[in-house]
Amino acid sequence: MFLRAFKYLWPERFLPEPEQADPFSEQAHAGPGKTGVLLINLGTPDAPTAKDIRRYLGEFLADPRVIEIPRYLWWPILHGLILTLRPKKLVPRYRGIWMDGGSPLMVYSSRQAEGLGRQLAGRGIQAEVALGMRYGSPSVADAIDDLRRRGCERILVVPMYPQYAASTTATAVDAVTRHAGRLRDQPELRFVKRFHDDPGYLQAVVGRIEDYWREHGRPQKLVMSFHGLPRYSVELGDPYYQDCLRTGRLLRERLGMMPEQALVTFQSRFGSARWLEPYTAPTLIGLAQDGVTEVDVVCPGFLADCLETLEEIQVEARDAFLAAGGKRLRYIPAVNDDEAWIRALTDLVQRNLQGWPSTV
């Protein structure tokens, strides 16, 4: 407040130094500027330590889009119980999946951004690419600032969630617009809402599955496990459930499987509320009890492997299936940095960049 008043009273004290660019010159504003692409994923702890996990969970679970409980009820639970106990329990689980370059989510998301940049350049499309994480680092704000420093006047935002949910896609959009709202010189923005039935995305997942089966053989059942969501989110208007069902049906049809051979389930239930069903772990246990001995699990909603796929499915779900009498459960990896997926992502971006300058 006082600084602003001083600027009006004594503006000469705040003029640029002689060596700085003159903001009133035509050269300072010449040209259309560059086009940028911002990929946004969920986020990850910086390191598999209780401190870093606590910081990440604190930001993630404080988002009202993620936990739709009144603050006065949720805050004591979050800070008094969850952030006190859960980080220590998660340390060995994160350490079990950690890669040399960091968490799998960060490693593969970074490779996707790099691959997208190469593919766009190879197609003669002039676009800067940046990666932001909704929670943790690099933050969405830092990624936008990075693109702005590189001269981007337009930014295409691609939340890396094929199926739309308010707790994923919408909160990524919130982060972008919130930061843009603080900028004096805002970039032009476009958003990709969802791509749950995009042919390139579907074929990349199908190719991943078929490649795995060519090497390891087909199972009796394929379980397509999507991240769960509270039922009330769908009742309030979230299209996520229908998006997941459509993705599952299209994948099954492309794989040439009958409805009883490929099942859609939902994992990662949190709290006592009723979530989308059927739940993944109970479904796998039921299959084993019914005499199914071999199951493969794929997670089409995850574009990069992470704790929910490598630990929850590949370890916990497998153990539950085997304990119930199953003989073999295999997890088919996410598309990660697969070339087919990078091409499909580039196709998606290219379509959404149409009409903007600096693309050829």
GROMACS .gro file of C-alpha atoms in nm:
model
  360
    1MET     CA    1   0.000   0.000   0.000
    2PHE     CA    2   0.270   0.250   0.104
    3LEU     CA    3   0.498   0.141  -0.182
    4ARG     CA    4   0.220   0.199  -0.433
    5ALA     CA    5   0.158   0.545  -0.291
    6PHE     CA    6   0.528   0.631  -0.319
    7LYS     CA    7   0.526   0.523  -0.684
    8TYR     CA    8   0.251   0.772  -0.759
    9LEU     CA    9   0.405   1.053  -0.554
   10TRP     CA   10   0.764   1.009  -0.670
   11PRO     CA   11   0.752   0.806  -0.994
   12GLU     CA   12   1.103   0.905  -1.096
   13ARG     CA   13   1.244   0.697  -0.811
   14PHE     CA   14   1.095   0.384  -0.968
   15LEU     CA   15   1.185   0.435  -1.334
   16PRO     CA   16   1.411   0.167  -1.493
   17GLU     CA   17   1.783   0.211  -1.457
   18PRO     CA   18   1.960   0.330  -1.776
   19GLU     CA   19   2.089  -0.019  -1.857
   20GLN     CA   20   1.741  -0.172  -1.838
   21ALA     CA   21   1.515  -0.210  -2.143
   22ASP     CA   22   1.292   0.088  -2.212
   23PRO     CA   23   0.933  -0.036  -2.169
   24PHE     CA   24   0.807   0.243  -2.395
   25SER     CA   25   1.019   0.139  -2.693
   26GLU     CA   26   0.859  -0.039  -2.988
   27GLN     CA   27   1.137  -0.298  -2.991
   28ALA     CA   28   1.048  -0.412  -2.639
   29HIS     CA   29   0.707  -0.529  -2.762
   30ALA     CA   30   0.788  -0.637  -3.118
   31GLY     CA   31   0.687  -0.976  -3.253
   32PRO     CA   32   0.415  -1.225  -3.161
   33GLY     CA   33   0.626  -1.400  -2.896
   34LYS     CA   34   0.659  -1.773  -2.851
   35THR     CA   35   0.408  -2.047  -2.784
   36GLY     CA   36   0.445  -2.268  -2.479
   37VAL     CA   37   0.307  -2.603  -2.369
   38LEU     CA   38   0.265  -2.672  -1.997
   39LEU     CA   39   0.225  -3.034  -1.888
   40ILE     CA   40   0.082  -3.071  -1.537
   41ASN     CA   41   0.092  -3.387  -1.330
   42LEU     CA   42  -0.009  -3.449  -0.970
   43GLY     CA   43   0.327  -3.425  -0.796
   44THR     CA   44   0.557  -3.621  -0.571
   45PRO     CA   45   0.777  -3.580  -0.263
   46ASP     CA   46   1.122  -3.448  -0.345
   47ALA     CA   47   1.281  -3.738  -0.157
   48PRO     CA   48   1.160  -4.058   0.016
   49THR     CA   49   1.192  -3.905   0.363
   50ALA     CA   50   0.927  -3.837   0.626
   51LYS     CA   51   0.993  -3.463   0.605
   52ASP     CA   52   0.946  -3.442   0.229
   53ILE     CA   53   0.648  -3.676   0.230
   54ARG     CA   54   0.483  -3.469   0.503
   55ARG     CA   55   0.536  -3.149   0.304
   56TYR     CA   56   0.388  -3.307  -0.008
   57LEU     CA   57   0.089  -3.461   0.169
   58GLY     CA   58   0.024  -3.137   0.354
   59GLU     CA   59  -0.013  -2.948   0.027
   60PHE     CA   60  -0.205  -3.224  -0.149
   61LEU     CA   61  -0.457  -3.298   0.125
   62ALA     CA   62  -0.513  -2.931   0.202
   63ASP     CA   63  -0.663  -2.876  -0.142
   64PRO     CA   64  -1.042  -2.831  -0.104
   65ARG     CA   65  -1.086  -2.985  -0.449
   66VAL     CA   66  -0.925  -3.306  -0.319
   67ILE     CA   67  -1.086  -3.329   0.024
   68GLU     CA   68  -1.434  -3.181   0.010
   69ILE     CA   69  -1.486  -3.166   0.385
   70PRO     CA   70  -1.541  -2.842   0.580
   71ARG     CA   71  -1.207  -2.707   0.700
   72TYR     CA   72  -1.311  -2.698   1.064
   73LEU     CA   73  -1.371  -3.074   1.051
   74TRP     CA   74  -1.082  -3.173   0.826
   75TRP     CA   75  -0.800  -2.959   0.966
   76PRO     CA   76  -0.772  -3.135   1.307
   77ILE     CA   77  -0.772  -3.474   1.133
   78LEU     CA   78  -0.512  -3.368   0.877
   79HIS     CA   79  -0.270  -3.194   1.111
   80GLY     CA   80  -0.339  -3.388   1.426
   81LEU     CA   81  -0.346  -3.739   1.286
   82ILE     CA   82  -0.259  -3.790   0.918
   83LEU     CA   83   0.047  -3.565   0.887
   84THR     CA   84   0.173  -3.692   1.221
   85LEU     CA   85   0.153  -4.066   1.150
   86ARG     CA   86   0.127  -4.134   0.777
   87PRO     CA   87   0.457  -3.988   0.643
   88LYS     CA   88   0.669  -4.232   0.847
   89LYS     CA   89   0.460  -4.526   0.724
   90LEU     CA   90   0.504  -4.418   0.363
   91VAL     CA   91   0.884  -4.388   0.377
   92PRO     CA   92   0.961  -4.758   0.303
   93ARG     CA   93   0.695  -4.766   0.030
   94TYR     CA   94   0.846  -4.467  -0.149
   95ARG     CA   95   1.199  -4.599  -0.102
   96GLY     CA   96   1.092  -4.927  -0.260
   97ILE     CA   97   0.997  -4.758  -0.588
   98TRP     CA   98   1.253  -4.473  -0.598
   99MET     CA   99   1.468  -4.449  -0.910
  100ASP     CA  100   1.816  -4.306  -0.961
  101GLY     CA  101   1.669  -3.986  -1.106
  102GLY     CA  102   1.401  -3.945  -0.839
  103SER     CA  103   1.046  -4.069  -0.804
  104PRO     CA  104   0.909  -4.263  -1.104
  105LEU     CA  105   0.638  -4.001  -1.153
  106MET     CA  106   0.898  -3.726  -1.183
  107VAL     CA  107   1.138  -3.930  -1.397
  108TYR     CA  108   0.876  -4.038  -1.649
  109SER     CA  109   0.692  -3.704  -1.654
  110SER     CA  110   1.022  -3.530  -1.730
  111ARG     CA  111   1.093  -3.775  -2.011
  112GLN     CA  112   0.745  -3.714  -2.152
  113ALA     CA  113   0.807  -3.338  -2.156
  114GLU     CA  114   1.146  -3.385  -2.320
  115GLY     CA  115   1.004  -3.627  -2.575
  116LEU     CA  116   0.720  -3.389  -2.658
  117GLY     CA  117   0.968  -3.109  -2.717
  118ARG     CA  118   1.171  -3.325  -2.956
  119GLN     CA  119   0.865  -3.444  -3.145
  120LEU     CA  120   0.727  -3.092  -3.186
  121ALA     CA  121   1.061  -2.965  -3.313
  122GLY     CA  122   1.086  -3.258  -3.552
  123ARG     CA  123   0.749  -3.159  -3.698
  124GLY     CA  124   0.857  -2.799  -3.743
  125ILE     CA  125   0.638  -2.673  -3.459
  126GLN     CA  126   0.803  -2.395  -3.261
  127ALA     CA  127   0.686  -2.442  -2.903
  128GLU     CA  128   0.857  -2.432  -2.565
  129VAL     CA  129   0.766  -2.718  -2.325
  130ALA     CA  130   0.764  -2.708  -1.946
  131LEU     CA  131   0.656  -2.949  -1.672
  132GLY     CA  132   0.474  -2.839  -1.359
  133MET     CA  133   0.345  -3.036  -1.062
  134ARG     CA  134   0.019  -2.944  -0.895
  135TYR     CA  135   0.172  -3.028  -0.557
  136GLY     CA  136   0.542  -3.012  -0.486
  137SER     CA  137   0.808  -2.899  -0.729
  138PRO     CA  138   0.846  -2.774  -0.991
  139SER     CA  139   0.528  -2.586  -0.908
  140VAL     CA  140   0.276  -2.477  -1.166
  141ALA     CA  141   0.364  -2.114  -1.092
  142ASP     CA  142   0.735  -2.180  -1.144
  143ALA     CA  143   0.666  -2.360  -1.472
  144ILE     CA  144   0.455  -2.071  -1.600
  145ASP     CA  145   0.722  -1.821  -1.499
  146ASP     CA  146   0.981  -2.034  -1.678
  147LEU     CA  147   0.777  -2.027  -2.001
  148ARG     CA  148   0.726  -1.653  -1.966
  149ARG     CA  149   1.102  -1.600  -1.925
  150ARG     CA  150   1.147  -1.795  -2.248
  151GLY     CA  151   0.923  -1.544  -2.421
  152CYS     CA  152   0.596  -1.738  -2.437
  153GLU     CA  153   0.294  -1.517  -2.500
  154ARG     CA  154   0.058  -1.815  -2.537
  155ILE     CA  155   0.044  -2.130  -2.324
  156LEU     CA  156  -0.143  -2.452  -2.392
  157VAL     CA  157  -0.209  -2.628  -2.060
  158VAL     CA  158  -0.230  -3.007  -2.070
  159PRO     CA  159  -0.330  -3.170  -1.738
  160MET     CA  160  -0.193  -3.523  -1.764
  161TYR     CA  161  -0.519  -3.691  -1.668
  162PRO     CA  162  -0.704  -3.866  -1.953
  163GLN     CA  163  -1.029  -3.879  -1.755
  164TYR     CA  164  -1.164  -3.551  -1.618
  165ALA     CA  165  -1.215  -3.504  -1.243
  166ALA     CA  166  -1.251  -3.187  -1.041
  167SER     CA  167  -0.991  -3.320  -0.796
  168THR     CA  168  -0.729  -3.357  -1.072
  169THR     CA  169  -0.794  -3.160  -1.391
  170ALA     CA  170  -0.996  -2.878  -1.236
  171THR     CA  171  -0.749  -2.813  -0.956
  172ALA     CA  172  -0.467  -2.797  -1.214
  173VAL     CA  173  -0.666  -2.535  -1.403
  174ASP     CA  174  -0.724  -2.353  -1.072
  175ALA     CA  175  -0.349  -2.337  -1.011
  176VAL     CA  176  -0.283  -2.194  -1.358
  177THR     CA  177  -0.553  -1.928  -1.344
  178ARG     CA  178  -0.468  -1.835  -0.986
  179HIS     CA  179  -0.109  -1.762  -1.082
  180ALA     CA  180  -0.212  -1.590  -1.405
  181GLY     CA  181  -0.439  -1.369  -1.196
  182ARG     CA  182  -0.132  -1.230  -1.021
  183LEU     CA  183   0.049  -1.144  -1.344
  184ARG     CA  184   0.033  -0.797  -1.496
  185ASP     CA  185   0.116  -0.922  -1.846
  186GLN     CA  186  -0.089  -1.240  -1.869
  187PRO     CA  187  -0.028  -1.499  -2.140
  188GLU     CA  188  -0.309  -1.623  -2.360
  189LEU     CA  189  -0.426  -1.957  -2.223
  190ARG     CA  190  -0.585  -2.272  -2.363
  191PHE     CA  191  -0.669  -2.590  -2.173
  192VAL     CA  192  -0.710  -2.953  -2.272
  193LYS     CA  193  -0.999  -3.080  -2.061
  194ARG     CA  194  -0.974  -3.457  -2.119
  195PHE     CA  195  -0.866  -3.716  -2.373
  196HIS     CA  196  -1.022  -4.035  -2.235
  197ASP     CA  197  -1.136  -4.149  -2.582
  198ASP     CA  198  -0.852  -4.005  -2.788
  199PRO     CA  199  -0.749  -4.269  -3.048
  200GLY     CA  200  -0.378  -4.205  -3.000
  201TYR     CA  201  -0.396  -4.240  -2.622
  202LEU     CA  202  -0.607  -4.555  -2.648
  203GLN     CA  203  -0.373  -4.713  -2.901
  204ALA     CA  204  -0.069  -4.634  -2.689
  205VAL     CA  205  -0.227  -4.820  -2.394
  206VAL     CA  206  -0.338  -5.107  -2.617
  207GLY     CA  207   0.010  -5.130  -2.767
  208ARG     CA  208   0.160  -5.144  -2.419
  209ILE     CA  209  -0.072  -5.431  -2.325
  210GLU     CA  210  -0.024  -5.626  -2.647
  211ASP     CA  211   0.355  -5.590  -2.632
  212TYR     CA  212   0.348  -5.726  -2.278
  213TRP     CA  213   0.128  -6.019  -2.381
  214ARG     CA  214   0.349  -6.106  -2.677
  215GLU     CA  215   0.638  -6.144  -2.436
  216HIS     CA  216   0.462  -6.297  -2.135
  217GLY     CA  217   0.141  -6.454  -2.264
  218ARG     CA  218  -0.224  -6.360  -2.205
  219PRO     CA  219  -0.399  -6.392  -1.867
  220GLN     CA  220  -0.742  -6.531  -1.787
  221LYS     CA  221  -0.865  -6.184  -1.689
  222LEU     CA  222  -0.758  -5.825  -1.745
  223VAL     CA  223  -0.841  -5.576  -1.470
  224MET     CA  224  -0.836  -5.207  -1.570
  225SER     CA  225  -0.791  -5.022  -1.243
  226PHE     CA  226  -0.862  -4.649  -1.229
  227HIS     CA  227  -0.801  -4.419  -0.935
  228GLY     CA  228  -1.107  -4.402  -0.713
  229LEU     CA  229  -1.328  -4.105  -0.638
  230PRO     CA  230  -1.599  -4.052  -0.375
  231ARG     CA  231  -1.945  -4.131  -0.514
  232TYR     CA  232  -2.074  -3.791  -0.405
  233SER     CA  233  -1.831  -3.627  -0.649
  234VAL     CA  234  -2.012  -3.797  -0.937
  235GLU     CA  235  -2.349  -3.716  -0.783
  236LEU     CA  236  -2.244  -3.349  -0.779
  237GLY     CA  237  -2.172  -3.358  -1.153
  238ASP     CA  238  -1.822  -3.500  -1.197
  239PRO     CA  239  -1.801  -3.687  -1.534
  240TYR     CA  240  -1.510  -3.902  -1.416
  241TYR     CA  241  -1.701  -4.228  -1.373
  242GLN     CA  242  -1.845  -4.219  -1.725
  243ASP     CA  243  -1.505  -4.120  -1.865
  244CYS     CA  244  -1.346  -4.426  -1.702
  245LEU     CA  245  -1.618  -4.661  -1.824
  246ARG     CA  246  -1.583  -4.529  -2.179
  247THR     CA  247  -1.205  -4.566  -2.173
  248GLY     CA  248  -1.240  -4.920  -2.039
  249ARG     CA  249  -1.494  -5.020  -2.303
  250LEU     CA  250  -1.289  -4.874  -2.589
  251LEU     CA  251  -0.972  -5.047  -2.467
  252ARG     CA  252  -1.154  -5.379  -2.432
  253GLU     CA  253  -1.295  -5.351  -2.784
  254ARG     CA  254  -0.955  -5.265  -2.932
  255LEU     CA  255  -0.807  -5.567  -2.753
  256GLY     CA  256  -1.081  -5.792  -2.895
  257MET     CA  257  -1.195  -5.907  -2.551
  258MET     CA  258  -1.543  -5.999  -2.428
  259PRO     CA  259  -1.699  -5.795  -2.142
  260GLU     CA  260  -1.642  -6.076  -1.890
  261GLN     CA  261  -1.272  -6.094  -1.981
  262ALA     CA  262  -1.184  -5.730  -1.901
  263LEU     CA  263  -1.311  -5.557  -1.587
  264VAL     CA  264  -1.311  -5.192  -1.480
  265THR     CA  265  -1.235  -5.132  -1.111
  266PHE     CA  266  -1.134  -4.842  -0.885
  267GLN     CA  267  -0.845  -4.825  -0.640
  268SER     CA  268  -0.695  -4.598  -0.372
  269ARG     CA  269  -1.001  -4.556  -0.154
  270PHE     CA  270  -0.948  -4.308   0.128
  271GLY     CA  271  -1.167  -4.257   0.436
  272SER     CA  272  -1.498  -4.418   0.526
  273ALA     CA  273  -1.724  -4.264   0.258
  274ARG     CA  274  -1.854  -4.480  -0.025
  275TRP     CA  275  -1.634  -4.451  -0.334
  276LEU     CA  276  -1.674  -4.561  -0.694
  277GLU     CA  277  -1.720  -4.935  -0.724
  278PRO     CA  278  -1.622  -5.207  -0.778
  279TYR     CA  279  -1.310  -5.167  -0.565
  280THR     CA  280  -0.992  -5.316  -0.712
  281ALA     CA  281  -0.858  -5.521  -0.419
  282PRO     CA  282  -1.190  -5.690  -0.326
  283THR     CA  283  -1.250  -5.766  -0.695
  284LEU     CA  284  -0.913  -5.938  -0.724
  285ILE     CA  285  -0.978  -6.138  -0.407
  286GLY     CA  286  -1.319  -6.240  -0.541
  287LEU     CA  287  -1.166  -6.353  -0.870
  288ALA     CA  288  -0.915  -6.570  -0.686
  289GLN     CA  289  -1.188  -6.721  -0.470
  290ASP     CA  290  -1.387  -6.800  -0.785
  291GLY     CA  291  -1.099  -7.001  -0.927
  292VAL     CA  292  -0.930  -6.743  -1.151
  293THR     CA  293  -0.557  -6.805  -1.117
  294GLU     CA  294  -0.398  -6.556  -1.360
  295VAL     CA  295  -0.480  -6.185  -1.377
  296ASP     CA  296  -0.307  -5.889  -1.537
  297VAL     CA  297  -0.373  -5.537  -1.409
  298VAL     CA  298  -0.330  -5.219  -1.609
  299CYS     CA  299  -0.397  -4.865  -1.485
  300PRO     CA  300  -0.506  -4.658  -1.789
  301GLY     CA  301  -0.566  -4.340  -1.588
  302PHE     CA  302  -0.199  -4.316  -1.488
  303LEU     CA  303   0.028  -4.190  -1.766
  304ALA     CA  304   0.338  -4.234  -1.548
  305ASP     CA  305   0.405  -4.504  -1.293
  306CYS     CA  306   0.393  -4.394  -0.930
  307LEU     CA  307   0.322  -4.519  -0.578
  308GLU     CA  308  -0.037  -4.611  -0.668
  309THR     CA  309   0.073  -4.841  -0.949
  310LEU     CA  310   0.412  -4.975  -0.846
  311GLU     CA  311   0.330  -5.029  -0.480
  312GLU     CA  312  -0.047  -5.043  -0.439
  313ILE     CA  313  -0.106  -5.266  -0.742
  314GLN     CA  314   0.224  -5.441  -0.807
  315VAL     CA  315   0.281  -5.527  -0.440
  316GLU     CA  316  -0.030  -5.491  -0.223
  317ALA     CA  317  -0.291  -5.604  -0.476
  318ARG     CA  318  -0.072  -5.892  -0.590
  319ASP     CA  319  -0.023  -6.011  -0.231
  320ALA     CA  320  -0.399  -5.995  -0.168
  321PHE     CA  321  -0.471  -6.194  -0.485
  322LEU     CA  322  -0.215  -6.463  -0.402
  323ALA     CA  323  -0.333  -6.488  -0.042
  324ALA     CA  324  -0.688  -6.552  -0.168
  325GLY     CA  325  -0.574  -6.844  -0.381
  326GLY     CA  326  -0.460  -6.680  -0.704
  327LYS     CA  327  -0.143  -6.805  -0.872
  328ARG     CA  328  -0.014  -6.506  -1.070
  329LEU     CA  329  -0.091  -6.135  -1.083
  330ARG     CA  330   0.115  -5.916  -1.316
  331TYR     CA  331   0.111  -5.539  -1.339
  332ILE     CA  332   0.146  -5.401  -1.694
  333PRO     CA  333   0.346  -5.074  -1.672
  334ALA     CA  334   0.198  -4.736  -1.762
  335VAL     CA  335   0.274  -4.578  -2.097
  336ASN     CA  336   0.552  -4.376  -1.930
  337ASP     CA  337   0.802  -4.266  -2.197
  338ASP     CA  338   0.688  -4.518  -2.459
  339GLU     CA  339   0.741  -4.373  -2.807
  340ALA     CA  340   0.384  -4.451  -2.916
  341TRP     CA  341   0.252  -4.246  -2.626
  342ILE     CA  342   0.491  -3.957  -2.693
  343ARG     CA  343   0.367  -3.947  -3.054
  344ALA     CA  344   0.006  -3.957  -2.937
  345LEU     CA  345   0.072  -3.676  -2.688
  346THR     CA  346   0.236  -3.473  -2.965
  347ASP     CA  347  -0.066  -3.529  -3.189
  348LEU     CA  348  -0.295  -3.411  -2.910
  349VAL     CA  349  -0.086  -3.099  -2.849
  350GLN     CA  350  -0.052  -3.023  -3.220
  351ARG     CA  351  -0.430  -3.029  -3.268
  352ASN     CA  352  -0.483  -2.792  -2.977
  353LEU     CA  353  -0.216  -2.549  -3.095
  354GLN     CA  354  -0.390  -2.487  -3.427
  355GLY     CA  355  -0.445  -2.122  -3.510
  356TRP     CA  356  -0.171  -1.986  -3.287
  357PRO     CA  357   0.135  -1.807  -3.429
  358SER     CA  358   0.481  -1.961  -3.429
  359THR     CA  359   0.351  -2.300  -3.541
  360VAL     CA  360   0.412  -2.420  -3.893
   0.00000   0.00000   0.00000
